[in-house]
mmCIF file of C-alpha atoms in Angstrom:
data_model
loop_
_atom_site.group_PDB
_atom_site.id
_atom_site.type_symbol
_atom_site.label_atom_id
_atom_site.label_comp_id
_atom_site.label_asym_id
_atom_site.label_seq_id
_atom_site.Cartn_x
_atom_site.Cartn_y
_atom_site.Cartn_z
ATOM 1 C CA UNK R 580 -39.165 10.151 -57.813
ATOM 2 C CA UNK R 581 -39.354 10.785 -53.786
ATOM 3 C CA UNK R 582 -40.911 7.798 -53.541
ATOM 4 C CA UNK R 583 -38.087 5.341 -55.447
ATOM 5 C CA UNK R 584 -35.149 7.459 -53.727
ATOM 6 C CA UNK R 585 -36.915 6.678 -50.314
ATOM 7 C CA UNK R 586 -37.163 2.604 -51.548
ATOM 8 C CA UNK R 587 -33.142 2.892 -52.917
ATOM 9 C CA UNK R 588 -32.080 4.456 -49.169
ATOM 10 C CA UNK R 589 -34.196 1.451 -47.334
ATOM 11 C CA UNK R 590 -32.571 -1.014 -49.780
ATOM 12 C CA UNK R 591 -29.078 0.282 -49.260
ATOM 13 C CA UNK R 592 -29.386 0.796 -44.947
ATOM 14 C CA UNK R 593 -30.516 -3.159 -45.437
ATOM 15 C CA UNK R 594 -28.226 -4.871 -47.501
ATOM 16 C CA UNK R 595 -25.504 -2.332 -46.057
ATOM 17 C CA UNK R 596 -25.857 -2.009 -42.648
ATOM 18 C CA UNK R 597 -22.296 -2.195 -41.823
ATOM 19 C CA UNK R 598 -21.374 1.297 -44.103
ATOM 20 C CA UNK R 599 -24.666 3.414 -43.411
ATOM 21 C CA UNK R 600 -25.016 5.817 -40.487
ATOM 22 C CA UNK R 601 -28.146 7.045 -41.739
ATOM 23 C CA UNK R 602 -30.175 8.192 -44.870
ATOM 24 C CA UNK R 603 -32.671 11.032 -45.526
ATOM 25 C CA UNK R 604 -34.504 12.203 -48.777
ATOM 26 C CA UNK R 605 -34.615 16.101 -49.022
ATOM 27 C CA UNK R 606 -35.747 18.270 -51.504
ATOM 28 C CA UNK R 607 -35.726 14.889 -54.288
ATOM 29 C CA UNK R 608 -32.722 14.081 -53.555
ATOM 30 C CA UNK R 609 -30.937 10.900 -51.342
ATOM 31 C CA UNK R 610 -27.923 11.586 -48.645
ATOM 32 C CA UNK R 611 -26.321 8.514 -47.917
ATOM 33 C CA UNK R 612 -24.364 8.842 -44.304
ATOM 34 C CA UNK R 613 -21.362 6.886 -44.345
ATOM 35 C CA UNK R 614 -18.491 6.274 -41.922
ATOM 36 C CA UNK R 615 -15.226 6.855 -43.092
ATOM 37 C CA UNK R 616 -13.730 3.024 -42.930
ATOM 38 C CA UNK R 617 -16.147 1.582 -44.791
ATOM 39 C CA UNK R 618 -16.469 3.967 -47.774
ATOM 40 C CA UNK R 619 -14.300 2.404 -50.414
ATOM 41 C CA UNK R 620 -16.464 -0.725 -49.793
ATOM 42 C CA UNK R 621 -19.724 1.110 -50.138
ATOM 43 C CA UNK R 622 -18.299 3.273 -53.229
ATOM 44 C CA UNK R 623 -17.633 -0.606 -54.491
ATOM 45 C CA UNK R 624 -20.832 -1.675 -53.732
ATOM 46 C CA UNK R 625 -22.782 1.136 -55.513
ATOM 47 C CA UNK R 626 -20.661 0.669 -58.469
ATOM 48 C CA UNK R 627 -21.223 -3.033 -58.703
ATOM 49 C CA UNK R 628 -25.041 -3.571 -57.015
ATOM 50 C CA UNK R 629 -27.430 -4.814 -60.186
ATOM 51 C CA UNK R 630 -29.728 -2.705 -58.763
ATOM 52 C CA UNK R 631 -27.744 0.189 -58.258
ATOM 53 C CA UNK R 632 -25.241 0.630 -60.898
ATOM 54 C CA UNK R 633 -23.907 4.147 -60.071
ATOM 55 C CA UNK R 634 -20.755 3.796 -62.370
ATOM 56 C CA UNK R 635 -20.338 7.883 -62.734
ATOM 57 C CA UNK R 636 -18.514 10.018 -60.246
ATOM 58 C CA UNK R 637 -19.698 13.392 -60.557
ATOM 59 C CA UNK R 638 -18.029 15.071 -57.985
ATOM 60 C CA UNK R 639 -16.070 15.450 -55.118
ATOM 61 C CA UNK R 640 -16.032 18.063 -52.367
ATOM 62 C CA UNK R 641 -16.067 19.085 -49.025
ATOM 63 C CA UNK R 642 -18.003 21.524 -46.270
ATOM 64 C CA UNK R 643 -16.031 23.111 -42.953
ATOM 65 C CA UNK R 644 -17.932 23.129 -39.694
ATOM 66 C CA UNK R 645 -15.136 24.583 -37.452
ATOM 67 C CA UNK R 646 -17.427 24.163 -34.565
ATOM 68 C CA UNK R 647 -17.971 20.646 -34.889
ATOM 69 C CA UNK R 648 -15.246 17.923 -33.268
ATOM 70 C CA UNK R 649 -15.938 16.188 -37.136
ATOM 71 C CA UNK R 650 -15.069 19.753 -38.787
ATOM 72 C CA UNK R 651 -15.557 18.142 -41.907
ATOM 73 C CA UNK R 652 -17.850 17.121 -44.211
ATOM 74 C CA UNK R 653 -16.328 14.802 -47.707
ATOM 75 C CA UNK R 654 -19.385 14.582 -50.398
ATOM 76 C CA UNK R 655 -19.724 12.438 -52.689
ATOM 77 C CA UNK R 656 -22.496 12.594 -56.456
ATOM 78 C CA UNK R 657 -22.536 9.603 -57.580
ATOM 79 C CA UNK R 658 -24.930 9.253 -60.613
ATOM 80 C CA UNK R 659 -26.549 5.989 -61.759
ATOM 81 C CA UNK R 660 -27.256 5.696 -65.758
ATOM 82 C CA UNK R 661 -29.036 2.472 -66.094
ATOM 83 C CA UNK R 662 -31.480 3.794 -63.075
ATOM 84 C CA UNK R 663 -31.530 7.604 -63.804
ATOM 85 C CA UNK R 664 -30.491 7.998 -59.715
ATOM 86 C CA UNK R 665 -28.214 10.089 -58.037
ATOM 87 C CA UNK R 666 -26.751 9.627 -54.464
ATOM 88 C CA UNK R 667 -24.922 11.582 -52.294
ATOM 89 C CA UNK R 668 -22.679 10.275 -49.781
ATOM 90 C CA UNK R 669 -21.836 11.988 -46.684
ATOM 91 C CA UNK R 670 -18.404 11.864 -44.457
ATOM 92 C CA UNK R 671 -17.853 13.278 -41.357
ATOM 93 C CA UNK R 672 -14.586 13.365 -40.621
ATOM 94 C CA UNK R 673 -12.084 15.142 -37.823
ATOM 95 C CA UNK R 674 -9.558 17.667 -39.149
ATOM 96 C CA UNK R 675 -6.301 15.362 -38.222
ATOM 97 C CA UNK R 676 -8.088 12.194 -40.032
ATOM 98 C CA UNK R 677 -7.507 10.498 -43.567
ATOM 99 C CA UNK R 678 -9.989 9.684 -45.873
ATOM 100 C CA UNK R 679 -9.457 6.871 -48.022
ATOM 101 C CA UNK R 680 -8.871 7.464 -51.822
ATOM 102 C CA UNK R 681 -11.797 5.989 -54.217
ATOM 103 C CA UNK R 682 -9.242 6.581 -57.169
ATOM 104 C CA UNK R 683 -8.897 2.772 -57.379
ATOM 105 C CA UNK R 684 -12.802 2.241 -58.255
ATOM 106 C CA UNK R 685 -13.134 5.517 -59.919
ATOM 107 C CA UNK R 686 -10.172 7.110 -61.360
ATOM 108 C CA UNK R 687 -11.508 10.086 -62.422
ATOM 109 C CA UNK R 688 -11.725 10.798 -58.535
ATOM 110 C CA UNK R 689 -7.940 11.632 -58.630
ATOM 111 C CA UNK R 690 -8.071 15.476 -59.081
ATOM 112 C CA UNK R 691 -11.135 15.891 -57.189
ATOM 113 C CA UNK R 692 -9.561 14.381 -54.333
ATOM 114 C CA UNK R 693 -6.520 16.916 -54.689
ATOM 115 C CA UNK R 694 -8.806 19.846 -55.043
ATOM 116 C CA UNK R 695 -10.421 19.099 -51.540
ATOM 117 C CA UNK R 696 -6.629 18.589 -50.443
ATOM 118 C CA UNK R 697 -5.618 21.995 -51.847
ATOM 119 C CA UNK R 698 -8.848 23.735 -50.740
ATOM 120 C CA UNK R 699 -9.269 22.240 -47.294
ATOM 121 C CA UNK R 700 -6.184 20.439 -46.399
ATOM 122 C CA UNK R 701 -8.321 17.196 -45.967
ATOM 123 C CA UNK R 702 -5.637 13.768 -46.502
ATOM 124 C CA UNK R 703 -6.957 10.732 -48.447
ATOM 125 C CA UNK R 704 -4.748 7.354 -48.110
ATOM 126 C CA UNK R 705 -4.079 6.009 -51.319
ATOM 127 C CA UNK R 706 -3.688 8.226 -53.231
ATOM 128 C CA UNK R 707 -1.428 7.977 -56.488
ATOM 129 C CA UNK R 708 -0.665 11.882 -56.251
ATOM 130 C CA UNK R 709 -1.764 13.595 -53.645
ATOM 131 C CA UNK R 710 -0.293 16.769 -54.656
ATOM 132 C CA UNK R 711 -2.110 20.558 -54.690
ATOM 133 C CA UNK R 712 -3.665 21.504 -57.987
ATOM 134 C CA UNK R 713 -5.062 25.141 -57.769
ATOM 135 C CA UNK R 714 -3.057 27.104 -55.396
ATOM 136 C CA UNK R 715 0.445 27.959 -56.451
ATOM 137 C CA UNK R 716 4.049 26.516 -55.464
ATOM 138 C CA UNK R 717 5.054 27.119 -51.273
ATOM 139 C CA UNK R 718 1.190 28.165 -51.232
ATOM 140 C CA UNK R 719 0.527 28.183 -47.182
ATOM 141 C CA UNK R 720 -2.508 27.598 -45.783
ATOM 142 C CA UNK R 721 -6.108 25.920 -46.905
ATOM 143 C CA UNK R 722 -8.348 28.697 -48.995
ATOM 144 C CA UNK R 723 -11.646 27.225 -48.462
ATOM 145 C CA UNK R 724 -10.829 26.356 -44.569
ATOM 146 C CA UNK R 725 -13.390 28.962 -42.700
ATOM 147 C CA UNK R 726 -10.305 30.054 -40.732
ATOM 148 C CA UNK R 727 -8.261 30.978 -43.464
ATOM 149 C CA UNK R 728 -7.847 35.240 -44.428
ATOM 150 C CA UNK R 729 -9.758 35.817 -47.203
ATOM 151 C CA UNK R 730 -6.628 38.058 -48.759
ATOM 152 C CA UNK R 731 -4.057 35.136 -48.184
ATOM 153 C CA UNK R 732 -0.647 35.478 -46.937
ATOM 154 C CA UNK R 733 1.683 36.440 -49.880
ATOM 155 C CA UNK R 734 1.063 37.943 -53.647
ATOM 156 C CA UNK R 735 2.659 36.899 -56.530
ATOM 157 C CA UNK R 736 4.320 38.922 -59.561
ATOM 158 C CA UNK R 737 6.917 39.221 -61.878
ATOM 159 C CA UNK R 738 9.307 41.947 -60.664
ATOM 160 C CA UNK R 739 10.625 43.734 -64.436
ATOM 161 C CA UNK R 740 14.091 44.792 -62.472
ATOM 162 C CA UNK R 741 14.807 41.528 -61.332
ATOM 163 C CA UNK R 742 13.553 39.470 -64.297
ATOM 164 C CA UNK R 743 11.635 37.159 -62.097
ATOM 165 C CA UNK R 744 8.524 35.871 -60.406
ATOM 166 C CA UNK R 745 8.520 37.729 -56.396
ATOM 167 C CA UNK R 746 6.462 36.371 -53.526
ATOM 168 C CA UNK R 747 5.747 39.564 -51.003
ATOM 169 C CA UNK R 748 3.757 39.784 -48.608
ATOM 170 C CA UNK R 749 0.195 41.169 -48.790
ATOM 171 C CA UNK R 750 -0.168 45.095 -49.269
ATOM 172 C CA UNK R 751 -4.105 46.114 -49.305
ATOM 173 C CA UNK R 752 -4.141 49.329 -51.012
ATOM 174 C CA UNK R 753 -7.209 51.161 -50.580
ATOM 175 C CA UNK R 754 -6.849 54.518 -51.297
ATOM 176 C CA UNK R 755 -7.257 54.253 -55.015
ATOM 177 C CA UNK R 756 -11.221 52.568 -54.868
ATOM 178 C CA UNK R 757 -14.566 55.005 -54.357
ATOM 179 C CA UNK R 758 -16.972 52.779 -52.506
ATOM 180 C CA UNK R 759 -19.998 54.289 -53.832
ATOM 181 C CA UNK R 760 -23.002 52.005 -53.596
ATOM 182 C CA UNK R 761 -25.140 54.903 -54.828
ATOM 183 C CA UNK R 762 -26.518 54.488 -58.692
ATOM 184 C CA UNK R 763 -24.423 56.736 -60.949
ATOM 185 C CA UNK R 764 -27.288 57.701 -62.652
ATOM 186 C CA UNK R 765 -28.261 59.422 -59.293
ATOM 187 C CA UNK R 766 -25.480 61.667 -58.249
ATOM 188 C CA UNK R 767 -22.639 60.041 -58.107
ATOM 189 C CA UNK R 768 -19.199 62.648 -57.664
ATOM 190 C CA UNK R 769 -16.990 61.192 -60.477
ATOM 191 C CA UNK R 770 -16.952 61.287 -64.122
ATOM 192 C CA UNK R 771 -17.522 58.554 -65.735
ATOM 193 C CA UNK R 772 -15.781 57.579 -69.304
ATOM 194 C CA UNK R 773 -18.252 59.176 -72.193
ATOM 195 C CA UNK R 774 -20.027 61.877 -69.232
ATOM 196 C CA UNK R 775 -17.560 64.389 -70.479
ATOM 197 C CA UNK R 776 -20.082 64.345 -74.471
ATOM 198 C CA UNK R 777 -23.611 64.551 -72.745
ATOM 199 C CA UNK R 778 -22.406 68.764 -73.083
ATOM 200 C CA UNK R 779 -21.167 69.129 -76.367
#
């Protein structure tokens, strides 16, 4: 299987020289480096090659490097049912750049597309919606951004007084939790629900 991945990344670095960076097979599987203006015409190109064929878009996400001037990475699993293949194409991108959309070639890439918006706060051009999709209305920041507080900015609930859904800031209460990483089957200082029958 190496073997054919390794003969599908030569074939695609030659007939595609103008899209691919680079290539590398790792662990069985292909990574495809791509730069970012040429990747709806390499997305076309897999989907229409006769000897690729990878009509199925199996996901879309991304990876933060906040070191690196490209912070991040777009991926893209492509999977290939008339060859049994999969691909994965890889995007470095800056934080202030736009990706273009693929939802013209594959639809499907629509809400995958405004996940990695939502999660990273990554732009693609083209796009028929580019709205958020997990996080919740006014939601500030990008969750999966390696800069972001892992407790957020503001809780939501529905206040009973004021009939209504509140936004508050953040309150961390600790002083209800017991941070006992002992077993407690091995002296542990609480009761636990049922302890109170092992007497009777």
């Amino acid at each position: 299987m190496s073997e054919a991945l390794r003969e599908l990344g030569a074939s695609l670095e030659a007939k595609r020289a103008d899209c691919v960076l680079s290539w590398s097979v790792v662990r069985g599987e292909l990574t495809v480096e791509v730069t970012p203006s040429a990747l709806t015409a390499f997305v076309e190109f897999l989907k229409a090659d006769s000897s690729c064929r990878f009509s199925t878009l199996v996901d879309i996400t991304a990876v933060d490097y906040p070191e690196r001037t490209k912070r991040f990475d777009v991926v893209y699993h492509f999977l290939s049912m008339y060859t049994n293949q999969r691909v994965r194409l890889r995007v470095a991108v800056r934080e202030d750049e736009i990706v273009p959309s693929i939802t013209r070639i594959h639809p499907s890439a629509n809400w995958f597309e405004r996940e990695v918006f939502d999660m990273f706060g990554i732009l693609f051009s083209g796009h028929p919606d580019l709205r958020r999709i997990l996080t919740d209305y006014g939601f500030r920041g990008y969750p999966l951004r390696k800069d972001f507080p892992t407790t957020g900015y503001t809780e939501v609930r529905y206040d009973e007084a004021q009939k209504r859904v509140v936004y508050e800031p953040v309150k961390l209460t600790q002083e209800y939790r017991q941070f006992d990483f002992m077993s407690p089957w091995e002296g542990a200082h609480y009761i636990l629900p049922g302890d109170e029958k092992k007497d009777g």
